[in-house]
Short mmCIF file of C-alpha atoms in Angstrom, two decimals:
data_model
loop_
_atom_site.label_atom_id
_atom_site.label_comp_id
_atom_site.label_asym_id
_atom_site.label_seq_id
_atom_site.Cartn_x
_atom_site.Cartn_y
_atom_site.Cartn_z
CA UNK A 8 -33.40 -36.48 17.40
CA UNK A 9 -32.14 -33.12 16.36
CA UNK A 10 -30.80 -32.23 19.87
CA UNK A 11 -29.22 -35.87 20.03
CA UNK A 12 -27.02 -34.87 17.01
CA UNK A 13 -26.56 -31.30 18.17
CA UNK A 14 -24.81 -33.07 21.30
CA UNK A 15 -22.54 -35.73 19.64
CA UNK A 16 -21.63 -33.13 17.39
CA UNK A 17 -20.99 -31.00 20.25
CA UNK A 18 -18.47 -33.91 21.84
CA UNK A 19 -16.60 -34.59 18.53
CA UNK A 20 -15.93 -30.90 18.23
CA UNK A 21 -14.90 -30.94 21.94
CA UNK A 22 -12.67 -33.95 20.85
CA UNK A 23 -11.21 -32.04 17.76
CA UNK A 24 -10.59 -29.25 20.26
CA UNK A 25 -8.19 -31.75 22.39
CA UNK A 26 -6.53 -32.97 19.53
CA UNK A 27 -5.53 -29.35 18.11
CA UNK A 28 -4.34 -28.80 21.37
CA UNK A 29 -2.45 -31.36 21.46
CA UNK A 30 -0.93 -30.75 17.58
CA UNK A 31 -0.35 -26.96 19.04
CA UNK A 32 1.73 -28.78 21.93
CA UNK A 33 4.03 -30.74 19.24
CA UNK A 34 4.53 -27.19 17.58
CA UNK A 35 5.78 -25.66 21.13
CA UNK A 36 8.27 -28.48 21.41
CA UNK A 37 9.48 -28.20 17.78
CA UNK A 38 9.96 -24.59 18.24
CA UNK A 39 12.20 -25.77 21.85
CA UNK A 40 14.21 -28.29 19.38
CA UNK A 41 14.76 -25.20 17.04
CA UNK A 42 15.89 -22.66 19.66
CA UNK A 43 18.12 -26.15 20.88
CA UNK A 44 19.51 -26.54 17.19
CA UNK A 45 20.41 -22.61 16.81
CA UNK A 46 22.84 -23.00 20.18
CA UNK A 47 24.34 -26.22 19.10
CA UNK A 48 24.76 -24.16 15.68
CA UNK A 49 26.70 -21.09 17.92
CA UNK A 50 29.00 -24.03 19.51
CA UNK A 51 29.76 -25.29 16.26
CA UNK A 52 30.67 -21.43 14.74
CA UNK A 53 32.72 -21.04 17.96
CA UNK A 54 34.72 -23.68 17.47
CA UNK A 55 34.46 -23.08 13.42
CA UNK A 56 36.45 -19.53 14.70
CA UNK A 57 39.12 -21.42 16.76
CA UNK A 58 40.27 -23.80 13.89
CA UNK A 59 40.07 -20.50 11.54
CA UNK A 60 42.15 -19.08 14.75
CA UNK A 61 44.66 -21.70 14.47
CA UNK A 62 44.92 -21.23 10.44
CA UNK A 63 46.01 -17.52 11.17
CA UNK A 64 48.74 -18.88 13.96
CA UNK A 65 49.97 -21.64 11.22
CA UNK A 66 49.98 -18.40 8.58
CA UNK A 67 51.86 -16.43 11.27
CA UNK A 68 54.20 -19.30 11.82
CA UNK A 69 55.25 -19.62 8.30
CA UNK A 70 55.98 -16.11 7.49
CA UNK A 71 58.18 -16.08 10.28
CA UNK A 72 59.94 -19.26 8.75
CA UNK A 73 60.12 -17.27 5.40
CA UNK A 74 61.65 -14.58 7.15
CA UNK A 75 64.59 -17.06 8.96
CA UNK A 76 64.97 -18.24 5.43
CA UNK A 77 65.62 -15.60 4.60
CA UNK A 78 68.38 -14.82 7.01
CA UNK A 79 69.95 -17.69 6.72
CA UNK A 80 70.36 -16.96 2.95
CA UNK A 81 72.21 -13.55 4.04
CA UNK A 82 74.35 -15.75 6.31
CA UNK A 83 75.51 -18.20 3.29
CA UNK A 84 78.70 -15.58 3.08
CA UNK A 85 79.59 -15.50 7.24
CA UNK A 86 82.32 -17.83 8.43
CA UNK A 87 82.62 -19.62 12.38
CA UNK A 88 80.10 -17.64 13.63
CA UNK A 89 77.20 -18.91 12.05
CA UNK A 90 77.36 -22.68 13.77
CA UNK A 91 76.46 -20.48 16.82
CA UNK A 92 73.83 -18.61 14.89
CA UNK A 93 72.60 -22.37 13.70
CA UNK A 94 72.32 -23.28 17.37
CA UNK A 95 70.14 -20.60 18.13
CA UNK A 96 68.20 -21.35 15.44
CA UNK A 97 67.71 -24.76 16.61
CA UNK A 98 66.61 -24.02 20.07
CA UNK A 99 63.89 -21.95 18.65
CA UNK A 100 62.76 -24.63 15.88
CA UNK A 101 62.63 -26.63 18.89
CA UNK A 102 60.38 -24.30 20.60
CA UNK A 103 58.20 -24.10 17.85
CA UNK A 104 57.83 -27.76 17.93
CA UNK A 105 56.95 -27.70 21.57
CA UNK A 106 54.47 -25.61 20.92
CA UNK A 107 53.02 -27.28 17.81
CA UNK A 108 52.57 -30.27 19.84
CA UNK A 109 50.49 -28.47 22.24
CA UNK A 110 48.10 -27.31 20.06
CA UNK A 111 47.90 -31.07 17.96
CA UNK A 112 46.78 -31.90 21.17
CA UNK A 113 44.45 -29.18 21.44
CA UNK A 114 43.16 -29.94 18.47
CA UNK A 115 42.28 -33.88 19.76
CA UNK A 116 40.77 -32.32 22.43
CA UNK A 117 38.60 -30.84 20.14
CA UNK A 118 37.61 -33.62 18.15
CA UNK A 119 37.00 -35.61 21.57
CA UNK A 120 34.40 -32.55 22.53
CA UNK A 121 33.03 -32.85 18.28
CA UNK A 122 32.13 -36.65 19.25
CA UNK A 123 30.86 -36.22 22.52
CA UNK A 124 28.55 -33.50 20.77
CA UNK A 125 27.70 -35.67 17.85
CA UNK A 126 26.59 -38.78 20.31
CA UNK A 127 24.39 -36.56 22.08
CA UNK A 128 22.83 -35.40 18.66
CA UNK A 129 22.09 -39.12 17.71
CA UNK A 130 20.61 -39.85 20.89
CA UNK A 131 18.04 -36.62 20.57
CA UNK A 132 17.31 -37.92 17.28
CA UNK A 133 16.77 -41.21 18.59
CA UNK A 134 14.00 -39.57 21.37
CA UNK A 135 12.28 -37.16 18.39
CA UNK A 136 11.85 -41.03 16.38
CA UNK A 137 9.72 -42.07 19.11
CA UNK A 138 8.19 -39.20 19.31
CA UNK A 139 6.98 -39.55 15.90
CA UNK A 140 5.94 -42.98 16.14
CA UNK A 141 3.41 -41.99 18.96
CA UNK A 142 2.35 -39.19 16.73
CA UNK A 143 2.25 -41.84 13.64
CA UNK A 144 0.36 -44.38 16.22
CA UNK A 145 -2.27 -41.53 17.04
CA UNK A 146 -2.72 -40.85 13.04
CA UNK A 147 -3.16 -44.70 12.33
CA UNK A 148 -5.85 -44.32 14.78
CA UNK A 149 -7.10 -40.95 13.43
CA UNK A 150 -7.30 -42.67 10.43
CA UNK A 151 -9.44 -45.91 11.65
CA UNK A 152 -11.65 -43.45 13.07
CA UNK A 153 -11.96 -41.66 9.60
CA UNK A 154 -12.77 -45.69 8.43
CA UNK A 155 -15.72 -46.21 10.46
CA UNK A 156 -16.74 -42.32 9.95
CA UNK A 157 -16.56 -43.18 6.22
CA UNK A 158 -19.02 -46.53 6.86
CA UNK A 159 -21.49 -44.53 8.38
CA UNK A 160 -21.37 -41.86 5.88
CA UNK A 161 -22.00 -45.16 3.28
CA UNK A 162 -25.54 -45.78 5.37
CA UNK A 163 -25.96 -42.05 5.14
CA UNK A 164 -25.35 -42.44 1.48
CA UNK A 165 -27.98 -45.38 1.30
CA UNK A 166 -30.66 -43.75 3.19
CA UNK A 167 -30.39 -40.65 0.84
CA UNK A 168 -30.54 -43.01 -2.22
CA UNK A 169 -33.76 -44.12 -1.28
CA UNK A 170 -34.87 -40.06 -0.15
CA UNK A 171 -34.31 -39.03 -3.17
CA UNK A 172 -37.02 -41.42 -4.85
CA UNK A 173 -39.80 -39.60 -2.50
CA UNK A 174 -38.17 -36.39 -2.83
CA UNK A 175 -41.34 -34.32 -4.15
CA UNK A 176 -43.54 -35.47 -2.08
CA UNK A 177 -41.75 -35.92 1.66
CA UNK A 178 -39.78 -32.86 1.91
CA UNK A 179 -40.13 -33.11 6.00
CA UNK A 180 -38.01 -35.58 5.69
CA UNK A 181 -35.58 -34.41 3.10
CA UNK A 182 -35.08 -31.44 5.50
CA UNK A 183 -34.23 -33.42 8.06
CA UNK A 184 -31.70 -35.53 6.09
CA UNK A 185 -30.24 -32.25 4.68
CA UNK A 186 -29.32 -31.27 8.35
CA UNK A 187 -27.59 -34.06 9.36
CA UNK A 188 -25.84 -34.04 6.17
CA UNK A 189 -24.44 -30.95 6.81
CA UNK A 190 -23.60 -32.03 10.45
CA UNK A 191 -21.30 -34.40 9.20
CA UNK A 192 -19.99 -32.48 6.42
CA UNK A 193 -18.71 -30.39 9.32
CA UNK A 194 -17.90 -32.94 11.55
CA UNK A 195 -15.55 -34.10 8.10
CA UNK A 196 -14.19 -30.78 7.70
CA UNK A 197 -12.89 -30.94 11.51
CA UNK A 198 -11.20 -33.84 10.74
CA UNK A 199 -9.24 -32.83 7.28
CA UNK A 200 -8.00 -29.49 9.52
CA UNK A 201 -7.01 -31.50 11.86
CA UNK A 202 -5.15 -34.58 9.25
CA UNK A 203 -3.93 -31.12 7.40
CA UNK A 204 -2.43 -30.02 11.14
CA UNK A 205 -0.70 -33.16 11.62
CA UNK A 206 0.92 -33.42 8.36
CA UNK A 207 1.94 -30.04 9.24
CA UNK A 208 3.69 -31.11 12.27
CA UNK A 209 5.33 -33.96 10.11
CA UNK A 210 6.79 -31.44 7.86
CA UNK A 211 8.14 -30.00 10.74
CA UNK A 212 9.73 -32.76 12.01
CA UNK A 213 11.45 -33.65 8.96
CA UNK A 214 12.85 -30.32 8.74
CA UNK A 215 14.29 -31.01 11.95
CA UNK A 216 15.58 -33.97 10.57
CA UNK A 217 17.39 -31.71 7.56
CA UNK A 218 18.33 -29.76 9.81
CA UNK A 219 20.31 -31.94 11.96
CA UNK A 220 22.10 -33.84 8.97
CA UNK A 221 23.07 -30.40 7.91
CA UNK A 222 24.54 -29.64 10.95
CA UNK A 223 26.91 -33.30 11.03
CA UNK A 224 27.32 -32.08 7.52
CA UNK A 225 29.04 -29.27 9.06
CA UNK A 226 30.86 -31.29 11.91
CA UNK A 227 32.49 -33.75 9.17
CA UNK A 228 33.37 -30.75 7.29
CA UNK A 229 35.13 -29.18 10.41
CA UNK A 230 37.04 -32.75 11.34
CA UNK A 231 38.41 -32.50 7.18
CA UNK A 232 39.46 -28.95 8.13
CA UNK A 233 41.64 -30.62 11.71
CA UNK A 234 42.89 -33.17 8.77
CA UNK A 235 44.01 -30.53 6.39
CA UNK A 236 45.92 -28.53 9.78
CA UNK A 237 47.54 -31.73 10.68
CA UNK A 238 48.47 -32.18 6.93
CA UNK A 239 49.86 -28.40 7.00
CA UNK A 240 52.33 -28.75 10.29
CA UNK A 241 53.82 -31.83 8.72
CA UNK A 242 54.44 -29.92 5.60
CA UNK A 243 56.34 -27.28 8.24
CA UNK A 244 57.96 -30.37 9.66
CA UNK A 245 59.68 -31.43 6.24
CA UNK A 246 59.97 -27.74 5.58
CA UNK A 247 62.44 -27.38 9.18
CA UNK A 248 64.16 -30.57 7.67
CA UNK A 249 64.88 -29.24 4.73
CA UNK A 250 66.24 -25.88 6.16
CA UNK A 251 68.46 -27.93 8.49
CA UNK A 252 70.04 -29.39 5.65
CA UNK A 253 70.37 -26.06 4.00
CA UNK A 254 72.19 -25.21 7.25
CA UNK A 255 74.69 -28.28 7.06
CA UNK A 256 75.16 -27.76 3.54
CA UNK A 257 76.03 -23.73 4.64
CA UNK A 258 78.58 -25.29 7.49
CA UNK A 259 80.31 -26.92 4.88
CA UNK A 260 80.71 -23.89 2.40
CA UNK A 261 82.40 -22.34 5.51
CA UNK A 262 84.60 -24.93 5.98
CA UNK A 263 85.87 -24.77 2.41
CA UNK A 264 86.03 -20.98 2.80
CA UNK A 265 88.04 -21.13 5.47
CA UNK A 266 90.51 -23.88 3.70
CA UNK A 267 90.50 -21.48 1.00
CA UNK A 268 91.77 -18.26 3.49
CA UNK A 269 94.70 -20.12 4.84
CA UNK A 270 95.77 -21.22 1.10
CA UNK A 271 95.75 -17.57 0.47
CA UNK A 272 97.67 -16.19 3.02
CA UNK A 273 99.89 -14.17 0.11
CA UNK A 274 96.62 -11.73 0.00
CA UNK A 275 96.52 -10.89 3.95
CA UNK A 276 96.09 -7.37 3.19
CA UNK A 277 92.69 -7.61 0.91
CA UNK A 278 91.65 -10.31 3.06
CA UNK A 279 91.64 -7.90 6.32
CA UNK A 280 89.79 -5.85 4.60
CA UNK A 281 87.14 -7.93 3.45
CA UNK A 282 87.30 -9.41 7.37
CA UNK A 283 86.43 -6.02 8.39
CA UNK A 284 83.61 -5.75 5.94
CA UNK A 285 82.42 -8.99 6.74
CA UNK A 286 82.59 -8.36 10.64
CA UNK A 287 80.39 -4.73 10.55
CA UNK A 288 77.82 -7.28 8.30
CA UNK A 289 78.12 -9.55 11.14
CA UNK A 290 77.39 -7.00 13.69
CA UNK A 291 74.47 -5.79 11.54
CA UNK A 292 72.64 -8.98 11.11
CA UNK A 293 72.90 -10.11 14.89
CA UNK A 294 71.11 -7.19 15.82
CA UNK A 295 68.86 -8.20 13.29
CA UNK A 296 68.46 -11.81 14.80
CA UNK A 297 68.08 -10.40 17.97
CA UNK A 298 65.54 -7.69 17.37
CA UNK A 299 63.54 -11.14 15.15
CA UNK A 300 63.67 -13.47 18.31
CA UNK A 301 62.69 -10.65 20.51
CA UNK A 302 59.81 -10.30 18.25
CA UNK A 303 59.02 -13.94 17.95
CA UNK A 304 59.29 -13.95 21.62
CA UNK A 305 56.30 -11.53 22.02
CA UNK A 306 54.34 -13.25 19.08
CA UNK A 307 54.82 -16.52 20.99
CA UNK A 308 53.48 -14.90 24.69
CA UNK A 309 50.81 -13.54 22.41
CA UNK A 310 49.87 -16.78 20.68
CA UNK A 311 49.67 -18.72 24.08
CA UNK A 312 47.42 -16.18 25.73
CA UNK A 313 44.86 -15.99 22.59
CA UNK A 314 44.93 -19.98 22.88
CA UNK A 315 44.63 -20.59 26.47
CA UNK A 316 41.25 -18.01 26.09
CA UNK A 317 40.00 -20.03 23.12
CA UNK A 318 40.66 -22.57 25.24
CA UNK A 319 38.71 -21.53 28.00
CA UNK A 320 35.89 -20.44 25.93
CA UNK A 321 35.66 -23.79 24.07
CA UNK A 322 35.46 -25.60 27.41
CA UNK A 323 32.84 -23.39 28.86
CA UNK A 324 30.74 -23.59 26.26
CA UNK A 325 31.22 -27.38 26.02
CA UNK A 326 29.45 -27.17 29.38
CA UNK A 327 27.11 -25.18 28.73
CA UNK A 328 25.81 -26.46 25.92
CA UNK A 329 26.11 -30.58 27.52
CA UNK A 330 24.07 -28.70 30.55
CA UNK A 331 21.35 -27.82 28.41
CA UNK A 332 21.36 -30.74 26.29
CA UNK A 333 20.78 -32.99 29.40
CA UNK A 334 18.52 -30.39 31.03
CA UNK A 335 16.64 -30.61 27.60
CA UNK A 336 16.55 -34.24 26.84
CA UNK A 337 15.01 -34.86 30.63
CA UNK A 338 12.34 -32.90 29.81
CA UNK A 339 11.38 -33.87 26.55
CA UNK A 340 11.55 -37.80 28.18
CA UNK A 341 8.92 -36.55 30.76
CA UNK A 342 7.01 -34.59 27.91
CA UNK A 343 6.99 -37.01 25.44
CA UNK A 344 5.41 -39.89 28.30
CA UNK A 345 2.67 -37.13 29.52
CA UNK A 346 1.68 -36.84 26.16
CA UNK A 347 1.86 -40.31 25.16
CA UNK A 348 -0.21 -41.04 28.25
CA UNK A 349 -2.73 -38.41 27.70
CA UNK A 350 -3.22 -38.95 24.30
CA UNK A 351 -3.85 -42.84 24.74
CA UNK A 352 -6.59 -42.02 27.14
CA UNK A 353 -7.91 -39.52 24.62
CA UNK A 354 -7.65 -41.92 21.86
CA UNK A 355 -9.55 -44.70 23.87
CA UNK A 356 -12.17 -41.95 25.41
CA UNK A 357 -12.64 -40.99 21.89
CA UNK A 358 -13.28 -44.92 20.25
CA UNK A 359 -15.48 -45.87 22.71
CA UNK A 360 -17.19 -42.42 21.99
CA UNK A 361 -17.57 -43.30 18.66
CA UNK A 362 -18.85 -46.87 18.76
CA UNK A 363 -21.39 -45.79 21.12
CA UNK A 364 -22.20 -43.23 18.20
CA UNK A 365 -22.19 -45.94 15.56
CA UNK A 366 -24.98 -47.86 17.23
CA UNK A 367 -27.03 -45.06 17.96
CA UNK A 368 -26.73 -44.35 14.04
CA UNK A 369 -27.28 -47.44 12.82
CA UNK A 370 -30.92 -48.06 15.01
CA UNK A 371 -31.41 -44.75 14.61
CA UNK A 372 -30.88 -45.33 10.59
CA UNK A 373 -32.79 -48.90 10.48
CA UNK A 374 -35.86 -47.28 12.19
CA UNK A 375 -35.99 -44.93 9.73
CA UNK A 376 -35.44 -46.85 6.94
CA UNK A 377 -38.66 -49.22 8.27
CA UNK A 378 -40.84 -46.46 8.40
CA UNK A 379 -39.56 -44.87 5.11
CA UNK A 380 -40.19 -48.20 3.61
CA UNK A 381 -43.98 -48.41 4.89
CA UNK A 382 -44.38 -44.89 3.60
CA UNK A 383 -43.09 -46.18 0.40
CA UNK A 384 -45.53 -48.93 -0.01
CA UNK A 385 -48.79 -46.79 1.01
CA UNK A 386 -47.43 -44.16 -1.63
CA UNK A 387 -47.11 -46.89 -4.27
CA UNK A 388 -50.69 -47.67 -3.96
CA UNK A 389 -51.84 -44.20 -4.17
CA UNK A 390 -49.73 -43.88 -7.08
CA UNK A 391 -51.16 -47.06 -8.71
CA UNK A 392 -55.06 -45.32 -8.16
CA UNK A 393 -53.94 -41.84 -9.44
CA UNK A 394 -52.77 -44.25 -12.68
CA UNK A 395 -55.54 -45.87 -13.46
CA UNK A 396 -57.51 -42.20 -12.76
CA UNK A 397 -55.48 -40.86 -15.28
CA UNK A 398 -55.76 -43.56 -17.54
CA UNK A 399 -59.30 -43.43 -17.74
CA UNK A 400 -59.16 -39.32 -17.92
CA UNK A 401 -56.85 -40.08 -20.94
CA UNK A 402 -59.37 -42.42 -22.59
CA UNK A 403 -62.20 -39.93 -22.66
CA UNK A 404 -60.03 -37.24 -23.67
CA UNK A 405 -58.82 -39.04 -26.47
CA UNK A 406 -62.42 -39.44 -27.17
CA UNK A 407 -63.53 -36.09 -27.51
CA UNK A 408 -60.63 -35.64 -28.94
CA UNK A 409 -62.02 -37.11 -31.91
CA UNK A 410 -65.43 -36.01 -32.02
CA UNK A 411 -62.96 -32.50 -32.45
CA UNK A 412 -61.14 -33.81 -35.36
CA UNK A 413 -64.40 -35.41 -36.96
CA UNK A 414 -65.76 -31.81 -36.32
CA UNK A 415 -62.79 -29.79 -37.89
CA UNK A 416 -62.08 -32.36 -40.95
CA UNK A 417 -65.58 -30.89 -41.85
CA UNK A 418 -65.26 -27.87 -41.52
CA UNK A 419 -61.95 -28.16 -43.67
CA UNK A 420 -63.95 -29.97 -46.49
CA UNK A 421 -66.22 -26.85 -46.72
CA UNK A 422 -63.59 -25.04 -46.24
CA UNK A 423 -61.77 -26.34 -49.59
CA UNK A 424 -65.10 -26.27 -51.62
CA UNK A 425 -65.33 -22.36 -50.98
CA UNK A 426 -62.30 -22.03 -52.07
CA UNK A 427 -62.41 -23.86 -55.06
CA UNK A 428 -65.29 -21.72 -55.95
CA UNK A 429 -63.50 -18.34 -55.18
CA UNK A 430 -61.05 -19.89 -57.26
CA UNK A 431 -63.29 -20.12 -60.11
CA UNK A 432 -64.91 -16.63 -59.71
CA UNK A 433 -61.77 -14.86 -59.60
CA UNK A 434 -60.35 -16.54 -63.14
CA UNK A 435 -63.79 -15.08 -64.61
CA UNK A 436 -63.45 -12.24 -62.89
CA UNK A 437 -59.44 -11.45 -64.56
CA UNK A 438 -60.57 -12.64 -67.88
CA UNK A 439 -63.22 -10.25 -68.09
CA UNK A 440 -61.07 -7.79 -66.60
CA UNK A 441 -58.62 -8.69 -69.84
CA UNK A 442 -61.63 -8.07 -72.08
CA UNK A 443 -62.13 -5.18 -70.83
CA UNK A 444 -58.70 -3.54 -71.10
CA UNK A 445 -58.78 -4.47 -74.86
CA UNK A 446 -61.31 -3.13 -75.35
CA UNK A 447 -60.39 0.17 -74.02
CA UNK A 448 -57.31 0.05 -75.75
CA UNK A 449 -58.89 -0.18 -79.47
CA UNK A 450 -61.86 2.30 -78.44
CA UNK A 451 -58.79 4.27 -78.05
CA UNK A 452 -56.88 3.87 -81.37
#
C-alpha cells in the first residue's frame, strides 16, 4: 500500500512537473511580447523625434518671418521700388507654402502609418485574450481538480476522526495514516506553487495589458501633437495675410508720398538730397534682402534634405517593425495552438489519472474503515471486561479502605485522650512551678 502511494505520488509530481513547464513556457512568450513592446516603443520615439523635428522647422520658419517683418518695417520709408521688393516677397511666401503643404502631407502620411500600427496592436491584443482564456480554461480545470482533491482529503479527514478515538492503543495504524497525510500535504503544496505560478503569469499578462494602453496613451498624445502643428501653420497662414495687408497698406503710403513730392516741387533741392539718402538706404537693404534669400535658400535645401532622411527612416522602420509584427503574430498563432493542444491532452491525461486515483482511495479507504470498525467492536468488549475488573478492584479497595479509617479514627481517639492528659499534667506542672518562684522570691526578702 505504501509503494502504491509512493507511485501516484510519483505521477502527480511528474504531472506538476509538466504543468511548471508549461507556466515557464507562458513566461518565455511574455518576455517575446516585452522585447516586441520595447521596439514598437523605439518606432513610436522615432517618430516622437520627427514631429519634435518638424516643431524646430515651424520655429525656424517663424523667425525667418520675424526677420521679413522686420524688413518690411525698414521699407515703410522707400518709394516705387518696394512693389518689386513686395513681389519678391510673394514668390517666396509662395514657396513657403509649397513647402508647408508637403510636409501637411507628410504629416497624414504619418498618421496613416500611427493607424496601421495601432490596428496591428488591437489585433495582438486580441491573440494574447485567447491566450488567456486557454490559460483561464486550464485553471478552471486546475481548480476542479483541487475540488475532488479537496473530497478526498474530506474521507481522509473522516478516517482520521475515527483514528484518533483508538489513538493509544493502534499506533501501527496511526503511523500509517500520518504518512499518507503528509503525502498529500505535499501533493497540496505542489499544487498552491503551481496556482501561485499561474497567478504569476496573470500578473504578467495584465502588465502587458498596462503596458499596451500606455503605449496608445502615447499614440493619442502624438496625433494631439499633429493637431496642435496643423493648428500652428494656420496661425502662419493668417500671420502671411496679415503681412500682405501690411504690404498694401505700405503701397499706399507710397503713393501718397509720391503725391506729396510732386506738390512740393518748390523744395527740389532738399528733396535731391534726401533722394540720394534714400537711394544709398536702398542699395543697403537690397543687399540685405539678397544676402536673407540667399540664406533662406540654403535653410530651405537644408530643410528638404533633413526631411526626405526622416522620411526615409520613418518608412524603413515602418517596415521593419510591420515585418516583425507579422513574423511575430504567425508564430505566436502556431504557439498558442501547440500549447492549447498539448495542454488539453495533459489536462485529460491528468483527469482520467485522477479518477482512477479516486477509486483506488475510496476502496482503499472503505476497506479500511471495515476493518477499523471490527477492531473497534472487539476493543469495546475488552474495554467493557477491564470495567467491570476495575469496578470490582474499586469495591474492595474502598473496603479496606475503611477497615483503615475504622483503624486510624482509633488511634485518633487515643490519641486525643493522651493529650488531654498531658494537658492536665502540664497546668499542675506551671502552677507548681508558680509556687515555687514565690516562694523563692519571699525566702529572698
Amino acid at each position: 500500500m505504501w509503494e502504491e502511494s509512493e507511485s501516484r505520488a510519483s505521477a502527480l509530481r511528474a504531472e506538476l512537473a509538466a504543468l511548471r513547464e508549461s507556466v515557464q513556457q507562458g513566461a518565455t512568450e511574455r518576455l517575446m511580447m516585452d522585447t516586441h513592446n520595447t521596439q514598437l516603443k523605439d518606432t513610436l520615439a522615432r517618430s516622437e523625434s520627427s514631429q519634435a523635428e518638424l516643431s524646430i522647422m515651424i520655429t525656424k520658419l517663424r523667425s525667418e518671418e520675424s526677420t521679413l517683418r522686420d524688413s518690411l518695417a525698414k521699407m515703410s520709408s522707400i518709394n516705387e521700388s518696394l512693389a518689386q521688393d513686395k513681389a519678391q516677397l510673394n514668390s517666396v511666401i509662395a514657396q513657403l507654402e509649397e513647402e508647408r503643404g508637403g510636409l501637411l502631407s507628410r504629416q497624414r502620411e504619418a498618421e496613416l502609418e500611427k493607424l496601421t500600427i495601432r490596428d496591428e496592436l488591437v489585433r495582438s491584443e486580441q491573440d494574447r485574450l485567447e491566450l488567456d482564456s486557454a490559460r483561464l480554461a486550464l485553471h478552471q480545470s486546475l481548480q476542479e481538480m483541487e475540488l475532488a482533491r479537496a473530497g478526498l482529503e474530506t474521507e481522509l479527514q473522516t478516517a482520521q476522526a475515527d483514528r484518533v478515538k483508538l489513538q493509544d492503543r493502534i499506533t501501527q495504524l496511526i503511523g500509517q495514516v500520518s504518512g499518507l497525510e503528509a503525502e498529500l500535504a505535499s501533493l497540496r503544496g505542489e499544487g498552491e506553487r503551481q496556482s501561485a505560478a499561474l497567478e504569476e503569469v496573470g500578473q504578467g499578462r495584465a502588465e502587458l495589458v498596462r503596458e499596451r494602453a500606455g503605449l496608445l496613451v502615447q499614440l493619442t498624445a502624438s496625433e494631439r501633437e499633429n493637431a496642435s502643428l496643423t493648428e500652428e501653420l494656420a496661425a502662419f497662414r493668417t500671420e502671411r495675410e496679415a503681412l500682405e495687408t501690411s504690404l498694401f497698406e505700405l503701397q499706399q503710403q507710397i503713393n501718397l508720398m509720391e503725391s506729396q513730392r510732386e506738390q512740393q516741387e518748390s523744395e527740389n533741392q532738399s528733396l535731391r538730397l534726401r533722394t540720394d539718402t534714400i537711394t544709398g538706404e536702398l542699395k543697403r537693404l537690397r543687399a540685405e534682402r539678397e544676402q536673407v534669400v540667399c540664406e533662406m535658400e540654403k535653410q530651405k535645401e537644408a530643410l528638404k534634405d533633413a526631411l526626405s532622411a526622416v522620411q526615409q527612416e520613418a518608412q524603413r522602420a515602418q517596415r521593419t517593425a510591420l515585418s516583425d509584427h507579422q513574423e511575430e503574430l504567425q508564430r505566436l498563432a502556431n504557439q498558442k495552438e501547440a500549447l492549447r493542444c498539448s495542454l488539453e491532452a495533459e489536462h485529460q491525461g491528468a483527469l482520467r489519472r485522477l479518477q482512477e486515483h479516486q477509486e483506488e482511495q475510496r476502496s482503499r479507504l472503505q476497506e479500511e474503515r471495515d476493518r477499523l470498525q471490527e477492531e473497534l467492536r472487539c476493543l469495546q468488549r475488552d474495554c467493557d471486561q477491564r470495567l467491570l475488573q476495575a469496578e470490582t478492584d474499586k469495591q474492595q479497595a474502598l473496603s479496606v479502605k475503611d477497615l483503615e479509617a475504622a483503624v486510624l479514627s482509633e488511634k485518633l481517639s487515643t490519641l486525643q485522650a493522651e493529650l488531654s492528659t498531658a494537658a492536665v499534667e502540664l497546668e499542675k506542672l506551671n502552677r507548681e512551678t508558680a509556687a515555687f518562684k514565690d516562694q523563692e522570691r519571699v525566702h529572698n526578702r
